[in-house]
XYZ file of C-alpha atoms in Angstrom:
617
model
C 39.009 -15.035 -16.807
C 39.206 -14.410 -13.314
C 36.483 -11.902 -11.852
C 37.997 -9.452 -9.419
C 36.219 -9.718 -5.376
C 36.527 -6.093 -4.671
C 33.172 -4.293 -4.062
C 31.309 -2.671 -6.614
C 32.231 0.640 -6.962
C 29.789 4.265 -7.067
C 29.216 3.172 -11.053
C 29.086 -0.004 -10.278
C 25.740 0.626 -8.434
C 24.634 3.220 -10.458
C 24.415 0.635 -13.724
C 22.834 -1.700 -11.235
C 20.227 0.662 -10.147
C 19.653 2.063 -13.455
C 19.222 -1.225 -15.389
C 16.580 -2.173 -12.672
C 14.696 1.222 -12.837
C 14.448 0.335 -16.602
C 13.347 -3.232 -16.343
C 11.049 -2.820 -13.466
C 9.591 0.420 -14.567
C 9.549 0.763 -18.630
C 10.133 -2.778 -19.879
C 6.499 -3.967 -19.194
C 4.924 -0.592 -21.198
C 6.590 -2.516 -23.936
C 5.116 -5.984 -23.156
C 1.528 -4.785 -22.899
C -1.098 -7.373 -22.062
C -3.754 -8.186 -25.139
C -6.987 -9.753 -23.173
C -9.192 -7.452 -21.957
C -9.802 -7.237 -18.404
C -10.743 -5.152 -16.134
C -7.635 -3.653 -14.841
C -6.075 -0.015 -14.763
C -2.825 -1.905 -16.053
C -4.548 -2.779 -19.025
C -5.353 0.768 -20.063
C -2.357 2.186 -19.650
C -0.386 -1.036 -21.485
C 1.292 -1.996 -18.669
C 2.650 -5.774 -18.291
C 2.648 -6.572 -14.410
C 4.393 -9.960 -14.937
C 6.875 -8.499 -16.813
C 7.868 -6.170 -13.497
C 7.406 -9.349 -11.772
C 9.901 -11.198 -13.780
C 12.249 -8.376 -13.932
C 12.310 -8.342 -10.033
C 13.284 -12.264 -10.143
C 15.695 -11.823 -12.183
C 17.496 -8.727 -10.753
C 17.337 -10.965 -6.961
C 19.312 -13.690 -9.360
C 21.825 -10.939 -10.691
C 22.498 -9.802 -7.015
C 22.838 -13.338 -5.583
C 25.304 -13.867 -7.818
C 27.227 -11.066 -7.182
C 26.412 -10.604 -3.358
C 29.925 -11.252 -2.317
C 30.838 -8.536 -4.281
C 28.379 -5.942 -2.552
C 29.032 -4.103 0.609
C 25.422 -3.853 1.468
C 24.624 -7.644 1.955
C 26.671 -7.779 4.811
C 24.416 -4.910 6.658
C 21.908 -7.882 6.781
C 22.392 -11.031 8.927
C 19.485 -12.942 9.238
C 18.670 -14.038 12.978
C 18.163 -17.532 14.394
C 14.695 -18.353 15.139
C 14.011 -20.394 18.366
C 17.394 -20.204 19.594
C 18.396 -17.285 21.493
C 21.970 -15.916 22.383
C 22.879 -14.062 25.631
C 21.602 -10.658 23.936
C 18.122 -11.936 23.199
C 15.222 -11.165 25.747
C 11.538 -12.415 25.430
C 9.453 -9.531 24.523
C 7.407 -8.222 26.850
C 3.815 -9.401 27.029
C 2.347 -5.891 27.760
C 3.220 -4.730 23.902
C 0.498 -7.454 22.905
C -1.736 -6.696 25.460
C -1.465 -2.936 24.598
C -1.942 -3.118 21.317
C -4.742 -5.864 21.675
C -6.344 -3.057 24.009
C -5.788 -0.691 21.226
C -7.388 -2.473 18.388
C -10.191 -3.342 20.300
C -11.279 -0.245 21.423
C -10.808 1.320 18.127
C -13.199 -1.204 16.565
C -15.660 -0.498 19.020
C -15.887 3.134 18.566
C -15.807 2.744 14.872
C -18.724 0.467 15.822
C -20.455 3.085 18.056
C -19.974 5.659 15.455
C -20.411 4.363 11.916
C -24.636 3.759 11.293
C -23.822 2.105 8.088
C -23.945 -1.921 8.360
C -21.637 -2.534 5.316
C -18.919 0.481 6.182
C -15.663 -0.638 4.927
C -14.950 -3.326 3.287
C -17.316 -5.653 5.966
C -20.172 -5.256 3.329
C -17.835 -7.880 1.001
C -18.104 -10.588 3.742
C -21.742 -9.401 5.535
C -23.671 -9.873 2.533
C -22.111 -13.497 1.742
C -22.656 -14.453 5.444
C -26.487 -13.196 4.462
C -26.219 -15.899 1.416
C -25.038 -18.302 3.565
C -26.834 -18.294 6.897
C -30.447 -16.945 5.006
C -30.476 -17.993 1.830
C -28.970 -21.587 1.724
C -25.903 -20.086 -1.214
C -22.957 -21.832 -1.081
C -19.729 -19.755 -2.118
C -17.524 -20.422 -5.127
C -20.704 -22.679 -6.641
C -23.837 -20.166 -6.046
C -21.184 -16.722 -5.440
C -18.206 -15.639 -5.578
C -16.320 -15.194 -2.807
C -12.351 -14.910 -3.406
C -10.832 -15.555 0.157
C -10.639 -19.075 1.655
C -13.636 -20.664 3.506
C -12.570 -19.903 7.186
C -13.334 -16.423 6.034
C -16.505 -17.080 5.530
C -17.634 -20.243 7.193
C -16.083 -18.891 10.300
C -17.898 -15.464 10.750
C -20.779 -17.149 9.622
C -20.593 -19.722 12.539
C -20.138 -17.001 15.497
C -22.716 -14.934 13.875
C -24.628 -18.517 14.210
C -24.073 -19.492 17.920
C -24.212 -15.335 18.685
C -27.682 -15.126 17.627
C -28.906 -17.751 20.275
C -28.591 -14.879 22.776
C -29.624 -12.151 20.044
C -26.827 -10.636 18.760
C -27.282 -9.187 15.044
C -25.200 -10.452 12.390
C -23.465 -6.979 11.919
C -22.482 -6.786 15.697
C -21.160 -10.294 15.726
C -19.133 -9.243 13.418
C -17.284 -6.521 14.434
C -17.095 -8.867 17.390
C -14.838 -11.695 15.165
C -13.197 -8.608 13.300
C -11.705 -7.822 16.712
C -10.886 -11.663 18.038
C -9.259 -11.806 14.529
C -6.830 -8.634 15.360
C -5.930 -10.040 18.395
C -4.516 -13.117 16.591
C -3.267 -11.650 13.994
C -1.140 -9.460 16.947
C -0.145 -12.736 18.627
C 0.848 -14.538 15.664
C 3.095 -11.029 14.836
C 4.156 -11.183 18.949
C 5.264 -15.398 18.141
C 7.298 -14.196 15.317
C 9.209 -11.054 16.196
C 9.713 -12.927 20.032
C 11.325 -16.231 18.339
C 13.813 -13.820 16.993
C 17.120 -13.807 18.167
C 17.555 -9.844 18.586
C 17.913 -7.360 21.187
C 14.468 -6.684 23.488
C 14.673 -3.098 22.231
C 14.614 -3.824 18.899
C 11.527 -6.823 19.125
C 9.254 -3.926 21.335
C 9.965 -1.499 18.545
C 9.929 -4.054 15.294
C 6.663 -5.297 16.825
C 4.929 -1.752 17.141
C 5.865 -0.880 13.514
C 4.502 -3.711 11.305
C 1.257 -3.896 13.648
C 0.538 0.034 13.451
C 1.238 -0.596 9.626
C -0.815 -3.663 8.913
C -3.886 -3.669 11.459
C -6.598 -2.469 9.980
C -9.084 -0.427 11.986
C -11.559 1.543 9.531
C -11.388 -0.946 6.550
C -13.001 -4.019 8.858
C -11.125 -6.165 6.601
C -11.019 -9.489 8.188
C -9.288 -10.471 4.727
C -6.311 -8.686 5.505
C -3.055 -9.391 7.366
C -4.829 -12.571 8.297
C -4.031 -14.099 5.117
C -0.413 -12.646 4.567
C 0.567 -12.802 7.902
C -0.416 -16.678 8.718
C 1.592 -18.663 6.119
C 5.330 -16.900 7.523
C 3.736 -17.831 11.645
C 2.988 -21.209 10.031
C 6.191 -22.283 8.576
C 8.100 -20.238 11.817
C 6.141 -22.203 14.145
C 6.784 -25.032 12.178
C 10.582 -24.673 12.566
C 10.399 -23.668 16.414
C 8.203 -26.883 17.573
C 10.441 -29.378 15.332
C 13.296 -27.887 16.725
C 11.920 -28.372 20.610
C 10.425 -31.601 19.908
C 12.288 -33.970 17.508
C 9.298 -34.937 15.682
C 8.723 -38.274 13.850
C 7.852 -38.856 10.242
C 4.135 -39.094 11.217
C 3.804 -36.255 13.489
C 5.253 -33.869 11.170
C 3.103 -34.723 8.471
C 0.248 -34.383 10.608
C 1.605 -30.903 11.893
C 2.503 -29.827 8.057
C -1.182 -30.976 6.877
C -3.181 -29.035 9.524
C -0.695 -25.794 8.446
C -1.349 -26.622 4.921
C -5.424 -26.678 5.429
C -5.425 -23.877 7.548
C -2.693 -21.606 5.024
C -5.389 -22.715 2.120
C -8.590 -22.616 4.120
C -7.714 -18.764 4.402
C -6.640 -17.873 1.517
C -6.365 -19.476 -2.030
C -3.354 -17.288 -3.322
C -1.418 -17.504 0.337
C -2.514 -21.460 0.543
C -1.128 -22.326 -2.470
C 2.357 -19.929 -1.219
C 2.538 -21.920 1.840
C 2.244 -25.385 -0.157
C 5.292 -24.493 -2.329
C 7.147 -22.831 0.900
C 6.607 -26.199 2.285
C 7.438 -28.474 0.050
C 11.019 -26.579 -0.342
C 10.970 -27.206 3.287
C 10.793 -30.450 3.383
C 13.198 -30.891 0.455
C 15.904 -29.232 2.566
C 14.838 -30.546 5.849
C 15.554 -34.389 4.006
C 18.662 -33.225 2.842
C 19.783 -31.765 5.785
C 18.451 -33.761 8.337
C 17.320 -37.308 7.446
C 16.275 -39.038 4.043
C 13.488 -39.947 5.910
C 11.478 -36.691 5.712
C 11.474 -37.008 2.207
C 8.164 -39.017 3.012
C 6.609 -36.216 4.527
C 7.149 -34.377 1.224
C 5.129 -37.127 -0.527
C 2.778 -36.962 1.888
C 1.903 -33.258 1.013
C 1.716 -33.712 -1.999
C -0.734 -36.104 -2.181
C -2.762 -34.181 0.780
C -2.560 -30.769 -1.306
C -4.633 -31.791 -4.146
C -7.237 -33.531 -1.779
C -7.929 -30.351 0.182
C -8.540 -28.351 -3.142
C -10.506 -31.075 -3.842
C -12.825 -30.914 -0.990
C -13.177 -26.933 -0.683
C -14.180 -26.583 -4.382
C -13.201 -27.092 -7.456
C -13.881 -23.735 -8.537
C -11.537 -22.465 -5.564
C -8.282 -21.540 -7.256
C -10.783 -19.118 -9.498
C -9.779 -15.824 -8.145
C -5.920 -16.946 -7.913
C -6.102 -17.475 -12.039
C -7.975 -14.027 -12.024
C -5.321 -12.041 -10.646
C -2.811 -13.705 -12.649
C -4.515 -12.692 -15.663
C -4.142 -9.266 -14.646
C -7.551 -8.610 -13.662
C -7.522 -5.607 -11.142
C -4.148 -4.872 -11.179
C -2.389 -1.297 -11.304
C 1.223 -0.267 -13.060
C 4.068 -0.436 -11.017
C 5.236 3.048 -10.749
C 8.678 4.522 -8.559
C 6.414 5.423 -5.344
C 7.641 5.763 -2.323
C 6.085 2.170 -0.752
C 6.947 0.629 -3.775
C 10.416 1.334 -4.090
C 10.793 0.471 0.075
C 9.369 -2.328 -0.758
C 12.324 -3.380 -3.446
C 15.214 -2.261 -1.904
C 13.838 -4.638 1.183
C 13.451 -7.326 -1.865
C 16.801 -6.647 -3.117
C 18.335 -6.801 0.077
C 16.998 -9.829 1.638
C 16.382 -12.522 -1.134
C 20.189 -12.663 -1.935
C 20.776 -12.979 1.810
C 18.316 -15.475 1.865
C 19.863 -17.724 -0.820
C 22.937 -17.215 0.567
C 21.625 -18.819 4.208
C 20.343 -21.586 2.084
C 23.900 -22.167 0.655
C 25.729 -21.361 3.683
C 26.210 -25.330 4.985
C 26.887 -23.948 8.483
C 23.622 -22.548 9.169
C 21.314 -25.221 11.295
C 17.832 -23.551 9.866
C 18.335 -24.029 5.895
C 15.290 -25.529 5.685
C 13.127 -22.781 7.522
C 15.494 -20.270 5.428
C 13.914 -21.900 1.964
C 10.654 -21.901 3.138
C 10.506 -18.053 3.669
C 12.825 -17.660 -0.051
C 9.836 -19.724 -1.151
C 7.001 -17.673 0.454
C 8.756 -13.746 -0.435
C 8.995 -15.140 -4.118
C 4.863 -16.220 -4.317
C 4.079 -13.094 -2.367
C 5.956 -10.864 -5.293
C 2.797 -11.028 -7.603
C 0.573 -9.697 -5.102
C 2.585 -7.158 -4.352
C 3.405 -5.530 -7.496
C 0.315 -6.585 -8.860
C -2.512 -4.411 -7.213
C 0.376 -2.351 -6.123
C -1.275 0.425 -3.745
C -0.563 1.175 0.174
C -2.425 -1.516 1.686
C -1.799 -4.409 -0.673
C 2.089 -3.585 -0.774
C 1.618 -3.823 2.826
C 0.586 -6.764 3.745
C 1.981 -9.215 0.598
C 5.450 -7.634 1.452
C 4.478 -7.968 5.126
C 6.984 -10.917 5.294
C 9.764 -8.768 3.404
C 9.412 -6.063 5.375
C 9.010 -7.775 8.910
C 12.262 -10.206 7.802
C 14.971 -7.315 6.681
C 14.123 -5.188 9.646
C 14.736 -8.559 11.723
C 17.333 -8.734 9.710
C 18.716 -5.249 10.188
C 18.203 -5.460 13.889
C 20.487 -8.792 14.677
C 23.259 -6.969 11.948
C 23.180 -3.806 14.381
C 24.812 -5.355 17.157
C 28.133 -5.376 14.684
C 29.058 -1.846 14.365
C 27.922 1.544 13.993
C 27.215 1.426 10.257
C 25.099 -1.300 10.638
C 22.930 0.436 13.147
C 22.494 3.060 10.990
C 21.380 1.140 8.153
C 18.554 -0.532 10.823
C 17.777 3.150 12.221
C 17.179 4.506 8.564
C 15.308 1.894 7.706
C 13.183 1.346 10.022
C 12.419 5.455 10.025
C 11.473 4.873 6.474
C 9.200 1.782 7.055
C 7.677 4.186 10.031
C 7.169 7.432 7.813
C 6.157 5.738 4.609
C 3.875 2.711 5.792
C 3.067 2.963 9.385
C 2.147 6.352 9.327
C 0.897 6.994 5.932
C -1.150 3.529 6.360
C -3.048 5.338 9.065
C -4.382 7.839 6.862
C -5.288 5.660 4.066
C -7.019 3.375 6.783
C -9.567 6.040 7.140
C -9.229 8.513 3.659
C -11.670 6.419 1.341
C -14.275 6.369 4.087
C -14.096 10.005 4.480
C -17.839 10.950 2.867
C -19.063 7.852 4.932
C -17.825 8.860 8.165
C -19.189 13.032 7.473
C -22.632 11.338 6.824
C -21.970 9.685 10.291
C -21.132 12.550 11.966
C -24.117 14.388 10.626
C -25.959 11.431 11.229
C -24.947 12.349 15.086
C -25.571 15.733 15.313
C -29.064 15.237 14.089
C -29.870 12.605 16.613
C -27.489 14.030 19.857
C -28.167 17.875 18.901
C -31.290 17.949 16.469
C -31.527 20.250 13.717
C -32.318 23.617 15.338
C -29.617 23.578 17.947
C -27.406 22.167 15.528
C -28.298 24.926 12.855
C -27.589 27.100 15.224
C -24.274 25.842 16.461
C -23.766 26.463 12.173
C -23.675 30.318 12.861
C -23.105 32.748 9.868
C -21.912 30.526 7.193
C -23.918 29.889 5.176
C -22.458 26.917 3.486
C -22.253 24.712 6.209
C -25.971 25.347 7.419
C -27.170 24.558 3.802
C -25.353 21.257 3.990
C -26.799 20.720 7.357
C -30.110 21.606 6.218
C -29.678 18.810 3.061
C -27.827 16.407 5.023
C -30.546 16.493 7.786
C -33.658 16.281 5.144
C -32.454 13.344 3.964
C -31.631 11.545 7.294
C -35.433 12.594 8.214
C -36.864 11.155 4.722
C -38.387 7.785 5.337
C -38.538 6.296 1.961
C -41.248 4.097 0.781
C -40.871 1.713 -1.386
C -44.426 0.323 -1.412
C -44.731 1.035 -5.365
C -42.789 -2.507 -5.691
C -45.199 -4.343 -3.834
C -47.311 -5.777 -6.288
C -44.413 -7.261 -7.865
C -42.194 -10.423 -7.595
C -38.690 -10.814 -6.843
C -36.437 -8.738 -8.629
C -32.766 -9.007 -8.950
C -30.639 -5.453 -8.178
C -27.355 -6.030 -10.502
C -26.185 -2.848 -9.033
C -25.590 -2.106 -5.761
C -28.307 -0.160 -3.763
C -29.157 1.208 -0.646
C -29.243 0.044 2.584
C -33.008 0.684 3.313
C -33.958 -0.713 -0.334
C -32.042 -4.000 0.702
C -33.593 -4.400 4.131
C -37.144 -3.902 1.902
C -36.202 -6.082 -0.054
C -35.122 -9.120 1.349
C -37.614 -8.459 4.175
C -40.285 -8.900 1.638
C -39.186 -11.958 -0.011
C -38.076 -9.962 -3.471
C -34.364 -10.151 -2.935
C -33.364 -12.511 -5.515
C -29.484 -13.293 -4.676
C -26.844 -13.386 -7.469
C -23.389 -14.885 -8.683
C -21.841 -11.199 -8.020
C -23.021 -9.276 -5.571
C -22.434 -5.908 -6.399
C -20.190 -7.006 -8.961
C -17.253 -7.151 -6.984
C -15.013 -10.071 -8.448
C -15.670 -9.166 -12.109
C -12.533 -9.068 -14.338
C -13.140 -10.756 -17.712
C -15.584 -11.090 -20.434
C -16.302 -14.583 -19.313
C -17.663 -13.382 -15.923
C -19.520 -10.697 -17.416
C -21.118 -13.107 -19.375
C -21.603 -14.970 -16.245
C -22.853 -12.110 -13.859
C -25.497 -11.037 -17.135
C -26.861 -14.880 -17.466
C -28.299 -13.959 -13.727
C -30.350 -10.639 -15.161
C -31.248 -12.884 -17.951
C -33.227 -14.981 -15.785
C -34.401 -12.418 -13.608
C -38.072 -10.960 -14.805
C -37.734 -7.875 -12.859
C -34.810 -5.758 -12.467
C -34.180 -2.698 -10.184
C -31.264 -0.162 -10.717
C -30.575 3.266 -10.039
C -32.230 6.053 -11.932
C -29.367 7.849 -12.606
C -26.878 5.790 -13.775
C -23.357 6.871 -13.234
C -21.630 8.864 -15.739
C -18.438 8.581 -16.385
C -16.140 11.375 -18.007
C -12.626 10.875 -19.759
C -11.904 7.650 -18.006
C -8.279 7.677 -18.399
C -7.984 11.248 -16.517
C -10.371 9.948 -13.915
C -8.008 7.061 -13.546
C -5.176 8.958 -13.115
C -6.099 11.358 -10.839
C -7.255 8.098 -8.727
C -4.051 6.166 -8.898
C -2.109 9.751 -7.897
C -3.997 10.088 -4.939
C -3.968 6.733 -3.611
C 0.028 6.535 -4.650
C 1.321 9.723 -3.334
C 2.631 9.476 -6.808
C 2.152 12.285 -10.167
C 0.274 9.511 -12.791
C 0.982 10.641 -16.313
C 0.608 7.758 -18.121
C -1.345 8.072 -21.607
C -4.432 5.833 -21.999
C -3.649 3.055 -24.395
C -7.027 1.009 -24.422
C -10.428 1.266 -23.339
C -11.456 -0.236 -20.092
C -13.519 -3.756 -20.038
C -16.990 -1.815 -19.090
C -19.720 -3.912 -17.436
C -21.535 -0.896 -17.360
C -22.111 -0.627 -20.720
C -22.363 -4.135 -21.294
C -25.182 -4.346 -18.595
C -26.721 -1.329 -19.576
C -26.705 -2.283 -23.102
C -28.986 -5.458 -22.294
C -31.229 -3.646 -20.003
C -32.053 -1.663 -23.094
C -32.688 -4.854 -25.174
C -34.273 -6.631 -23.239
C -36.128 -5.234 -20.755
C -38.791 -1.883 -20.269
C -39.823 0.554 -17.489
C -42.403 -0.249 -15.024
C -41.929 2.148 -12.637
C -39.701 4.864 -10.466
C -39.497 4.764 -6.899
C -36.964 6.505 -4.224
C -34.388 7.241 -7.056
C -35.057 3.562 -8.490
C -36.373 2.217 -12.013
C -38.111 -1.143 -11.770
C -37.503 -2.645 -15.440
C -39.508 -5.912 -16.420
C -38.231 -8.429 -19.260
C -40.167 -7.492 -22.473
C -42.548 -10.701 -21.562
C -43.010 -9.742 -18.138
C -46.057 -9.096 -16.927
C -47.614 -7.678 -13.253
C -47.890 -10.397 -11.094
């Protein structure tokens, strides 16, 4: 039977879009997941490999009918490296700009904030503290789910910066910003290679940085790890293509990209591994038998750099990929950019691959390879940010992509001006506010924080007027800035282990006494399973004291709490019904504490428990 080659028609697209809405969206209720984790998917019975799947195999559907659709043609992947008469270098004062920017942004959130863990900096600063203070190793004495240059690294400045006596918190907001300004020049290297129009590098440039840089968050584990492994294998292509390398110098080149991909990032590392290896595949092919050696090469070099970061390394990879942490993939608005980019590039992709007349098949399978191992972290923990930046590489690509297919008509331009309005109003801009929104309470604190110590409680009081409201805030707000708390009821006992997180001052007290007894997971971030509950409760076990929080937190109907969360954070109504209970360490912790251990003592909105055979020391 002989298919017919004329485009899809309005139906045509219509079943298409339809039978992906289903698969993406209401297959995986029906698939629900079975081991408990800790995971908002898991509650509401929603598979996330299942979406995952489902978006696989809708890329193979429209690859195999992508000379039957319009739409693919709207997309023409540019050369990278080699530039036509229409291509222009980008201009070096966007990078400098923006470098500017970033900078001075993380130096007023510096000035500003009083807390030393604001953001997500705490995550890194307090496993810098176990490393530089108290001899802890990560991924053998804590856990610590990014690759070792995010640790060892800030850790090393923070070392050499303290010879001239710079804090650890300084120093790091001092490597947050160095790490920006890569992260821009690696995104100035890419968008530059492209072969494109100058206009359309300044403004594809200006986009995906004001989308992915962080500013508020401090996250140094952000679009450093999704952003490196497309620079790598880019960079890759570019020098090979300048230089004519040997057998031995690309191995040597691909090894150091391979160590630095993984020394980053376990998840991205192991990305960039496969993205190579197709690579190389292609490259031998396409090229010269002879590079099939490089391919052997790394993969004998892969398993040796696991080997020597940790055997334990991968941990946090096979975490997420049981589910833990992950949210349902629902019809937002980033999520649904972010699969019409999917569906528009990967067949394109695979086509380029195919397509015996393009020089760069190799390069063009090592990003197919890359966008495919980035899918699970996208629609896994499927919010703003982390759509973001593990469909940083989709989204910078098709509006490349869009770009070079502009210069062929009006259509085409109007597909590129759409999109890249859409990539502006739902990412770029929305990013901004959700770069700051969970911080909100933190920064007010700040501010009052200020006003206490710039304008002092009378004047500023005063400046309250007739409401009434806001001067009994201020009055709260500045009672407890003035409270000093003591904490000497703890000094006649020994070290004592604080399973849940606690305040700044208490910490400082604590660790500048010598009771700070340091843990598997601090402040239980990492925790998805019943196996590392298990693991973080062996720790109180052999703890004999154990400070936590007087009041405990309560929690309500979970499920509505949950939903109202995932609504916010979404732009998106959340109706699902709650199918399971959550995996509680909560109650799991709080139901040994109660077994096991008795109060001492209350201090500064604390309860110091002792183990049953405890006694004052």
């Amino acid at each position: 039977m002989q298919l017919s080659r004329k485009p899809l028609d309005l139906a045509g697209y219509i079943a298409l879009a339809a039978v992906g809405f289903y698969c993406i969206f209401q297959l995986p209720f029906g698939f629900a997941a079975t081991v408990p984790v800790v995971s908002d998917s898991y509650i509401f019975g929603f598979n996330n490999r299942v979406a995952v799947l489902s978006t696989v195999g809708i890329v193979a559907v429209l690859t195999l009918l992508r000379r039957y659709l319009k739409i693919a043609d709207w997309l023409v992947l540019p050369l990278f490296g080699e530039k036509t008469a229409s291509s222009q270098p980008l201009d070096r004062r966007w990078l400098v700009g923006f470098v500017l920017a970033s900078t001075l942004a993380t130096l007023a959130v510096y000035l500003f904030v009083h807390d030393g863990y604001f953001g997500e900096s705490g995550y890194i600063l307090k496993r810098m503290d176990l490393l530089l203070h108290y001899g802890r190793l990560p991924y053998k004495d804590f856990e610590f789910a990014y690759g070792p240059a995010l640790l060892y690294l800030p850790a090393g400045f923070a070392s050499a910066l303290a010879g001239v006596g710079l804090a650890l918190r300084p120093s790091y907001y001092l490597f947050f910003a160095l790490t920006n300004a890569l992260c821009l020049a690696a995104l100035f290297f890419v968008v530059d290679q492209a072969d494109i129009a100058k206009k359309h590098k300044a403004l594809i440039f200006a986009l995906v940085a004001l989308a992915a840089l962080p500013v508020f968050s401090l996250a140094i584990n952000g679009w450093a790890r999704h952003l490196t492994p497309y620079a790598s294998v880019i960079a890759l292509w570019v020098w090979s293509g300048k230089n004519s390398p040997s057998v031995a110098k690309l191995a040597l080149l691909g090894a150091a990209a391979s160590l630095l991909n993984l020394a980053i990032s376990p998840e991205v590392g192991v990305a960039f591994s496969a993205a190579l290896a197709f690579y190389l595949v292609v490259l031998s092919l396409t090229v010269h038998r002879r590079f099939i050696l490089n391919l052997l090469v790394h993969l004998v070099s892969l398993p040796l750099f696991l080997w020597l970061i940790s055997p334990d390394y991968l941990q946090s990879v096979f975490n997420f990929l049981g589910g833990g942490y992950n949210f349902p993939v629902v019809p937002a608005l980033h999520i649904l950019l972010y699969l019409l980019s999917f569906f528009v590039l990967l067949p394109n992709l695979i086509g380029g691959v195919l397509d015996r007349s393009r020089p760069d098949r190799p390069l063009v399978a090592g990003l197919i390879v890359l966008c495919l191992a980035m899918l699970p972290g996208a629609l896994g923990r499927c919010d703003f940010w982390h759509v973001t930046l593990y469909g940083i590489g989709v989204f910078l690509l098709t509006l490349l992509g869009l770009a070079k297919a502009s210069e062929q008509g009006r259509i085409p331009r109007l597909a590129f001006s759409g999109y890249a309005l859409g990539y502006a109003l739902i990412l770029a801009l929305v990013i901004r506010v959700f770069d700051v929104y969970p911080y909100r309470y933190l920064l007010a604190n700040d501010l009052y924080a200020h006003a206490y110590t710039l304008l002092g409680p009378e004047r500023s009081l005063a400046l309250a007027g007739k409401r009434p409201a806001l001067a009994a805030k201020l009055h709260s707000k500045f009672a407890q800035i003035a409270h000093a708390p003591d904490f000497s009821k703890l000094d006649p006992y020994g070290p004592m282990l604080a399973p849940v997180e606690v305040s700044a001052p208490l910490e400082r007290y604590l660790k500048a006494t010598g009771k700070f007894l340091p843990e598997y997971y601090p402040d239980n971030q990492g925790i998805y399973s019943d196996a590392q509950i298990a693991r973080k409760l062996q720790d109180v076990e052999s703890s004999p004291y154990v400070l936590v929080p007087a009041q405990p937190a309560v929690s309500g109907d979970y499920g509505r709490e949950r939903q109202a969360y995932l609504s916010r954070y979404f732009l998106y109504p959340f109706r699902l019904p709650q199918v399971r209970d959550s995996l509680s360490l909560d109650e799991r912790l709080q139901a040994y504490l109660t077994a096991h251990f008795h109060k001492i003592t209350e201090v500064e909105g604390y309860v110091l428990l002792g183990r049953n055979n405890t006694s004052v020391t």
